[in-house]
Coordinates of C-alpha atoms in Angstrom, one line a residue:
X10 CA 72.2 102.7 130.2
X11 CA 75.6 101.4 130.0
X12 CA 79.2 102.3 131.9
X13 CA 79.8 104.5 129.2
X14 CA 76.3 105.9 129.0
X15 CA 76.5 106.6 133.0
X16 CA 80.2 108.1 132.9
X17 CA 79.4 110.9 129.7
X18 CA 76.1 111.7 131.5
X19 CA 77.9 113.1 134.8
X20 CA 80.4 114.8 132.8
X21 CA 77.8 117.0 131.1
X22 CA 76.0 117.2 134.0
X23 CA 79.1 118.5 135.9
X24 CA 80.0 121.1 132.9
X25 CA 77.0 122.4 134.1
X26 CA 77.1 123.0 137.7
X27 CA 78.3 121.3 140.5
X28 CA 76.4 118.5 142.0
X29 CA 76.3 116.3 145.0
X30 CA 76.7 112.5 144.5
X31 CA 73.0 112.0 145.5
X32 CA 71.4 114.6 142.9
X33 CA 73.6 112.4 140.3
X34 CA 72.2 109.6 141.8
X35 CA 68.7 110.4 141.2
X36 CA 68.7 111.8 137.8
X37 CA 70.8 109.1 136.6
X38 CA 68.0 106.5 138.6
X39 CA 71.1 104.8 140.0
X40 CA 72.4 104.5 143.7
X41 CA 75.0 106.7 145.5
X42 CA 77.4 103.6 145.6
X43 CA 77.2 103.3 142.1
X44 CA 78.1 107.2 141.4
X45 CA 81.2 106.9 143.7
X46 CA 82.1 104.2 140.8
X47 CA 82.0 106.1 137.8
X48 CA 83.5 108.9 139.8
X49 CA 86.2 106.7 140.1
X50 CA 86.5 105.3 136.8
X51 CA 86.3 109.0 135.5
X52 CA 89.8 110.3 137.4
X53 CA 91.2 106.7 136.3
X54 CA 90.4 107.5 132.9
X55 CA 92.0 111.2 133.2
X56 CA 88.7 113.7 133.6
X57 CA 89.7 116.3 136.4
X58 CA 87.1 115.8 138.6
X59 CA 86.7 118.3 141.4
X60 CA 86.2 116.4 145.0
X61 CA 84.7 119.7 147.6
X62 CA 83.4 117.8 151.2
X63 CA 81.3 119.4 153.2
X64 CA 78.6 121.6 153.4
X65 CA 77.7 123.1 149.8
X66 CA 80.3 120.6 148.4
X67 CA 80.0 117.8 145.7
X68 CA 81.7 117.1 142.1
X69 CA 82.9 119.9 139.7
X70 CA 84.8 120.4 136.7
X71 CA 87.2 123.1 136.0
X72 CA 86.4 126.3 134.4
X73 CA 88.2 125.8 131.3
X74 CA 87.0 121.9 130.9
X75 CA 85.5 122.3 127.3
X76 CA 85.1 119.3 125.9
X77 CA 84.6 115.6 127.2
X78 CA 87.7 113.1 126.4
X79 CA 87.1 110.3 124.9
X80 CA 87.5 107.5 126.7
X81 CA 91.1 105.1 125.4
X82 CA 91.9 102.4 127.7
X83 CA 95.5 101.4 128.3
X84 CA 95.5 99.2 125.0
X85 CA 94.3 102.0 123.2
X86 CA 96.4 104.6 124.9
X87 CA 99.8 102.4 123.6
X88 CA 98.3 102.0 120.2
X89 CA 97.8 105.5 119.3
X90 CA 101.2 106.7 120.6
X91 CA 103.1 103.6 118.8
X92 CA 101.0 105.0 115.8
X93 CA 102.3 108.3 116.2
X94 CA 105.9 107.4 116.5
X95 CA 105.8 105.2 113.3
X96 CA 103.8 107.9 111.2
X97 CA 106.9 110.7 111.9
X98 CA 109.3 107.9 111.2
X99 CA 107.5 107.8 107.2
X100 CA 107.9 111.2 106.6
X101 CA 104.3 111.5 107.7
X102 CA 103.1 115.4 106.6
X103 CA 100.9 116.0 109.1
X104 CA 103.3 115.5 112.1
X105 CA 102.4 118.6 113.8
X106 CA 98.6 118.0 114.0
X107 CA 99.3 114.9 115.3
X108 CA 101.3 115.9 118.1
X109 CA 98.7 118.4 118.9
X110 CA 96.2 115.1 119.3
X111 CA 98.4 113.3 121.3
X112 CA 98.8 116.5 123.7
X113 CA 95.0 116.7 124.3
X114 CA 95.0 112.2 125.1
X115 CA 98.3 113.5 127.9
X116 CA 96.4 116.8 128.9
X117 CA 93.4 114.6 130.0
X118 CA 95.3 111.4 131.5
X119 CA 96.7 110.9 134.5
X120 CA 100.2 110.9 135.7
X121 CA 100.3 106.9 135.9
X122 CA 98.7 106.9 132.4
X123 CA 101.0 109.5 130.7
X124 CA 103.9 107.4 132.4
X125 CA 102.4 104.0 130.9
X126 CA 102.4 106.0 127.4
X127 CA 105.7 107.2 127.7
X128 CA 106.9 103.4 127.9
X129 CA 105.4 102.6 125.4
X130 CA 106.2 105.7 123.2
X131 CA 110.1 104.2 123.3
X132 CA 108.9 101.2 122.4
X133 CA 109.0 101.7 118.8
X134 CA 111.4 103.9 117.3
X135 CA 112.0 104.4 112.7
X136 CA 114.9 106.0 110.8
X137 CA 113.6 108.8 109.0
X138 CA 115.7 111.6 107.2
X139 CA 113.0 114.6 107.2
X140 CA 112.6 116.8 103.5
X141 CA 110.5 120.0 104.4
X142 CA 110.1 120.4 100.8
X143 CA 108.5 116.7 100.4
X144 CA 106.3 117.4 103.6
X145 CA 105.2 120.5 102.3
X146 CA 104.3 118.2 98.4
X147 CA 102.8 115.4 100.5
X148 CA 100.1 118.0 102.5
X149 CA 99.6 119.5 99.1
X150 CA 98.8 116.4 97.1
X151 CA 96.5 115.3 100.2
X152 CA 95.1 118.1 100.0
X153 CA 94.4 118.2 96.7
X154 CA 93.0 114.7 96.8
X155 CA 90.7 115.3 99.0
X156 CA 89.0 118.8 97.3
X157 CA 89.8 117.1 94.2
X158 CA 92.0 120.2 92.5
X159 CA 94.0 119.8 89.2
X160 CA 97.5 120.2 89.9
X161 CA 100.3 121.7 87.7
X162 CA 103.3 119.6 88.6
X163 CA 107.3 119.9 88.2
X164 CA 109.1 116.7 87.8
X165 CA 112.1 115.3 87.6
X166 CA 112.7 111.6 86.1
X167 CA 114.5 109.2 87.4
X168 CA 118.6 109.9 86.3
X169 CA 117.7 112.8 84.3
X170 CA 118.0 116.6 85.1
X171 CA 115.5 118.4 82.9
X172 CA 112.3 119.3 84.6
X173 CA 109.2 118.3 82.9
X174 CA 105.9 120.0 83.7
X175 CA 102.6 118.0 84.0
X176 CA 99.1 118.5 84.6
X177 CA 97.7 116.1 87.2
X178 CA 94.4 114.7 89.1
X179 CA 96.2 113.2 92.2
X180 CA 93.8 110.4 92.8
X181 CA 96.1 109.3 96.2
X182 CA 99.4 108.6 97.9
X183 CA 101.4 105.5 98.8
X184 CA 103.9 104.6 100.8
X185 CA 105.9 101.8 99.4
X186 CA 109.4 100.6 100.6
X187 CA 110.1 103.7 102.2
X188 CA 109.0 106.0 99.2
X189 CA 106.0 107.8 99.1
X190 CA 104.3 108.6 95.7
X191 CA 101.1 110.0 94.1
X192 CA 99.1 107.8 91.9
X193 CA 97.4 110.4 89.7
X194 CA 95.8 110.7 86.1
X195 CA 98.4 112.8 83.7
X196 CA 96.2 114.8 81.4
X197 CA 99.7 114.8 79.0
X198 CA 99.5 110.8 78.4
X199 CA 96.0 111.0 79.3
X200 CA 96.4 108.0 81.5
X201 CA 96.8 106.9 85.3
X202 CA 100.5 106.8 86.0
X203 CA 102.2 106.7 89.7
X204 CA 105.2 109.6 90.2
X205 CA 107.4 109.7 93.2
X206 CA 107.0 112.3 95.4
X207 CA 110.7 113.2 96.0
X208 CA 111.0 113.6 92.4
X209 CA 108.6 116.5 92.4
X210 CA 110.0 120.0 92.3
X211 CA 107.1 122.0 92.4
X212 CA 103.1 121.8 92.6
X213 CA 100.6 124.7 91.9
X214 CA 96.7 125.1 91.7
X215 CA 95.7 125.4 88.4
X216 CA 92.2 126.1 89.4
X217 CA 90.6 123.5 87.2
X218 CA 88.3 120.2 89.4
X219 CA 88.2 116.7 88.9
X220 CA 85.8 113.8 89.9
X221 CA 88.3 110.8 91.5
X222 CA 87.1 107.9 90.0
X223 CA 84.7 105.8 92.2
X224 CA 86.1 102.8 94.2
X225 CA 89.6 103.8 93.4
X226 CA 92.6 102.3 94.9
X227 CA 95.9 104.1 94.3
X228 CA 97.0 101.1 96.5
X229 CA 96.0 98.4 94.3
X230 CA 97.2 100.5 91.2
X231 CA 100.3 100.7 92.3
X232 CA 100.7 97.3 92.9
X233 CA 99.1 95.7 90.2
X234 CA 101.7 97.9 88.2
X235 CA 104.5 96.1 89.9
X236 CA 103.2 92.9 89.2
X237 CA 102.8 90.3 86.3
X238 CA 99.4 90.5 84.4
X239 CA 97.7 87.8 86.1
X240 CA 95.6 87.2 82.9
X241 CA 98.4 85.9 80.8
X242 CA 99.5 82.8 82.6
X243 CA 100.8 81.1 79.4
X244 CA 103.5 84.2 79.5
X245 CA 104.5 83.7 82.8
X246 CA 107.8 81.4 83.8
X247 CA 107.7 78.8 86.5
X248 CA 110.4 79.2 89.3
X249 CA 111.0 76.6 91.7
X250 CA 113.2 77.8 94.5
X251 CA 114.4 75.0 97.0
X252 CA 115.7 76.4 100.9
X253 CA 114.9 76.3 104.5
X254 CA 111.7 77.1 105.5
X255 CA 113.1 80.5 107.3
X256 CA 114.2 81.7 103.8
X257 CA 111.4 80.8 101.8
X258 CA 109.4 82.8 104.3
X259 CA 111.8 85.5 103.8
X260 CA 110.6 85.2 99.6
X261 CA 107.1 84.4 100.2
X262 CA 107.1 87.7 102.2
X263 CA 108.6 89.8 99.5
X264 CA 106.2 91.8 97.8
X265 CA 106.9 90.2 94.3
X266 CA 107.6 86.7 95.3
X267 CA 104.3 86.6 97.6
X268 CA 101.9 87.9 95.1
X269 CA 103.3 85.2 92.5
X270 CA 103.4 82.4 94.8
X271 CA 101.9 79.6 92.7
X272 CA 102.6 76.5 95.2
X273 CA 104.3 75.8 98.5
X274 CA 105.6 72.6 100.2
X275 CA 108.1 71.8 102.8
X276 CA 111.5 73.4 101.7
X277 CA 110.4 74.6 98.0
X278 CA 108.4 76.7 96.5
X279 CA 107.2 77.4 93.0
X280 CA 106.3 81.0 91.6
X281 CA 105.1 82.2 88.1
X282 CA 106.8 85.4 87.3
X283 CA 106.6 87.4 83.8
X284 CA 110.1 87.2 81.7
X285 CA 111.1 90.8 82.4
X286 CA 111.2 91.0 86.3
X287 CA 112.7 87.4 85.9
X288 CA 115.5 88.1 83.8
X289 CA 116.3 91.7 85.1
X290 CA 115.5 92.2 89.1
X291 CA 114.8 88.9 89.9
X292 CA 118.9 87.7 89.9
X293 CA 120.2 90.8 92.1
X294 CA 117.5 90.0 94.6
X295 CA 118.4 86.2 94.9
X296 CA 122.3 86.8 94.5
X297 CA 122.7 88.0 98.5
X298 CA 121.0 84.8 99.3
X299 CA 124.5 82.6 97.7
X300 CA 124.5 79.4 98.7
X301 CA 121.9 79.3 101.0
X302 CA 119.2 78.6 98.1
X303 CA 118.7 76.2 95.0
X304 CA 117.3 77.5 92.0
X305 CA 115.8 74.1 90.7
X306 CA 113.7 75.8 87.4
X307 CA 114.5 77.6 85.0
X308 CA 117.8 76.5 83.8
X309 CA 117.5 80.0 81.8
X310 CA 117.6 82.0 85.7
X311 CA 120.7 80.1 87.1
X312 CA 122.3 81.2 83.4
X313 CA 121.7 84.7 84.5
X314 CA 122.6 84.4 87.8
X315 CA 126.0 83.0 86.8
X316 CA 126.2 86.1 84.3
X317 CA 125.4 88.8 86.9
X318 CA 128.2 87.4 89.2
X319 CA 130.4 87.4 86.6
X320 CA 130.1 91.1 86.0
X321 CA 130.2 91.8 89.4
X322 CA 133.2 89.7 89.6
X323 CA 134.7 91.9 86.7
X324 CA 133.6 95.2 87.9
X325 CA 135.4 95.0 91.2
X326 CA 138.6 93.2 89.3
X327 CA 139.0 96.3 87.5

């Protein structure tokens, strides 16, 4: 048997009854020194183990011990609390549940180990502004995921006021630069389309089911939205971009830029991206960078560059 083996063995022998370190001993077929070991390791790792001496004394557990921790070493401890923090800080909707977890890791570690944690809990801190009402649409499309229930949905689009009502199979949610959103098939367009959560004003059983398509990743969808079709290269517009290494890495990072990364060598790099994105978001991206880039191809990008300027120019002027 291993450590582990050994160590969850005496716990469920102590939820039993009490016991001396020798009856452990010889039902685990191990010696007393090495029980004195896992005792220790046990009250390292957090288990309130009951130390009586003398006669008629031994190792217990407390009365209302009811389950066996698992066992997280210090690594694992800092990982899951660092988790916890970032989670809250993405508008997370199961916050509470997981503060109940983390209270049963605390309830079963030591002081030193819920000190340790606490370091490391202030370690990592996000901005977050909460939105009960999102929570509340996130659980609810989760939910719904999960039990795969039809939802009837209330939505506003983007710079518009009237609310539109949809029927939806939410096949999953993502979190992309700092927005979360359901990727869901709209039985109105009768295809898969991706909504933002905040936009969504209300959400209702309608009692109908669905079957979430098998292998499905709202994660991919999303992104493979965003992007150029890959399978029309001769469509696609080569960008040569010529800076330091630390701002190339700042481009080759971006999620647009770093999926359409076609070539990179020491200070430029060449991306194929589709006409649209090129001519439309591409030049408000790149314009913060000013000087500290050269846009070697297309001749057609720096012309758009110089026209956004201008208008920014103008705007301000007036």
């Amino acid at each position: 048997m291993s450590k582990a083996d050994h160590m969850l063995s005496i716990i469920w022998m102590l939820k039993q009854r009490r016991r001396t370190a020798g009856e452990l001993a010889e039902a685990l077929e191990i010696s007393v020194r090495s029980v004195y070991r896992y005792i220790d390791a046990l009250c390292v790792s957090g288990v309130p183990v009951i130390s009586d001496a003398g006669p008629g004394g031994g190792y217990s557990l407390p009365e209302n011990f009811a389950e066996a921790p698992l066992f997280f070493d210090a690594e694992e401890q800092k990982a899951l609390v660092q988790a916890a923090a970032f989670a809250r800080g993405t508008g997370y909707p199961y916050v509470k549940a997981l503060d109940r977890a983390l209270d049963k890791l605390k309830r079963y570690s030591n002081d030193r180990q819920i000190e340790r944690m606490q370091h490391h809990e202030r370690g990592i801190e996000t901005l977050h502004a909460p939105n009960a009402a999102m929570a509340e649409h996130l659980q609810e499309l989760e939910s719904a995921t999960a039990s795969g229930d039809t939802l009837h949905m209330e939505y506003r689009k983007a710079n518009e006021e009237a609310i539109l009502s949809r029927s939806i199979d939410p096949y999953g949610l993502v979190l992309w630069k700092g927005q979360w959103y359901t990727i869901a098939y709209c039985h109105q367009r009768q295809e898969i389309r991706s909504f933002r959560a905040d936009r969504i004003a209300g959400l209702r059983r309608s009692g109908a089911r669905f079957v979430r398509p098998a292998d499905f990743s709202a994660r991919d969808f999303l992104l493979q939205s965003l992007l150029p079709a890959q399978d029309t290269a001769e469509d696609l517009v080569s960008v040569v971009i010529e800076s330091s290494e630390g701002i190339l890495n700042d481009l080759c990072s971006h999620w647009l830029f770093g999926h359409t990364l076609e070539q990179r060598e020491k200070g430029w790099a060449r991306f194929l991206l589709d006409e649209s994105s090129l001519f439309t978001y591409v030049p408000y991206f790149l314009l913060p960078y000013g000087k500290t880039l050269h846009i070697r191809e297309p001749a057609a990008l720096k012309d758009r560059l110089v026209a956004v300027a201008f208008e920014m120019a103008r705007h301000y002027e007036n």
